[in-house]
């Protein structure tokens, strides 16, 4: 069962993500990052690879794509905020983007 991050686990899980460009979303218990690629094909290819992991982990991002830019917001709707799944998917997205 996925649980909302406690105050004790937030820092160790989220602080490293801030260093790679993730930030807290104002007014929500969510994180956000903008990924910029060389072109549309690179952006779409990255989204496809990330989608396979999201499906495997049954944890799906809120995202949008315009040309070479992908906006991503992660939160766990089932728990009403951030969970370990969000940190896990954020790390995977960074890895897939070469960050």
C-alpha positions as MATLAB code, in Angstrom:
seq = 'XXXXXXXXXXXXXXXXXXXXXXXXXXXXXXXXXXXXXXXXXXXXXXXXXXXXXXXXXXXXXXXXXXXXXXXXXXXXXXXXXXXXXXXXXXXXXXXXXXX';
ca = [
       0.000    0.000    0.000;
       1.364    3.370   -0.996;
       1.435    6.016    1.724;
       1.809    9.776    1.671;
       5.350   10.892    2.514;
       5.866   11.711    6.169;
       7.776   14.776    7.284;
      10.710   12.507    8.162;
      10.935   10.916    4.711;
      10.306   14.038    2.612;
      13.792   15.526    2.913;
      15.804   12.424    2.085;
      13.573   11.600   -0.896;
      12.836   15.064   -2.278;
      16.002   17.085   -1.582;
      18.087   15.182   -4.183;
      15.343   15.831   -6.752;
      15.521   19.590   -6.170;
      19.187   19.390   -7.133;
      18.156   17.993  -10.549;
      15.549   20.687  -11.228;
      12.373   19.393   -9.580;
      10.406   21.900   -7.505;
       7.371   21.872   -5.258;
       4.101   22.989   -6.855;
       2.471   25.971   -5.152;
      -0.817   25.033   -3.515;
      -0.400   21.274   -4.070;
       1.539   18.418   -2.560;
       3.243   17.727   -5.886;
       6.553   18.186   -7.683;
       7.150   19.657  -11.135;
       9.925   19.758  -13.694;
      10.320   21.060  -17.228;
      12.341   18.829  -19.549;
      13.717   20.376  -22.753;
      15.052   18.135  -25.524;
      16.772   18.770  -28.846;
      13.604   18.317  -30.889;
      10.115   16.809  -30.919;
      11.320   13.291  -31.722;
      13.647   13.283  -28.692;
      10.887   14.618  -26.433;
       8.353   12.100  -27.684;
      10.831    9.245  -27.462;
      11.585   10.154  -23.853;
       7.869   10.312  -23.065;
       7.418    6.856  -24.574;
      10.227    5.386  -22.469;
       8.903    7.122  -19.338;
       5.368    5.904  -20.101;
       6.543    2.289  -20.107;
       7.953    2.688  -16.587;
       4.854    4.582  -15.414;
       2.661    1.775  -16.679;
       4.888   -0.899  -15.150;
       4.692    0.836  -11.767;
       0.999    1.796  -12.222;
       1.893    5.408  -11.449;
       1.057    7.913  -14.135;
       2.305   11.497  -14.458;
       0.412   14.638  -15.301;
       2.292   15.890  -18.326;
       2.080   17.900  -21.513;
       4.299   18.224  -24.550;
       4.800   21.177  -26.865;
       7.416   20.583  -29.541;
      10.630   19.837  -27.612;
       9.397   20.732  -24.117;
       7.690   18.355  -21.679;
       6.090   19.687  -18.489;
       5.731   17.027  -15.772;
       3.852   17.122  -12.476;
       3.971   14.171  -10.114;
       1.646   13.437   -7.192;
      -0.098   10.333   -5.935;
      -3.813   10.966   -6.238;
      -4.710    7.871   -4.175;
      -2.992    9.303   -1.080;
      -3.680   12.993   -1.708;
      -0.063   14.041   -2.125;
       3.481   12.910   -2.628;
       4.517    9.294   -2.091;
       7.635    7.223   -2.664;
       6.267    6.428   -6.131;
       6.633   10.080   -7.133;
      10.279   10.186   -6.060;
      10.916    6.857   -7.806;
       9.327    7.999  -11.083;
      11.089   11.389  -10.920;
      14.471    9.657  -10.542;
      13.664    7.353  -13.468;
      12.607   10.300  -15.648;
      15.859   12.088  -14.825;
      17.857    8.972  -15.692;
      16.006    8.525  -18.981;
      16.707   12.175  -19.825;
      20.391   11.733  -19.069;
      20.334   13.979  -16.003;
];
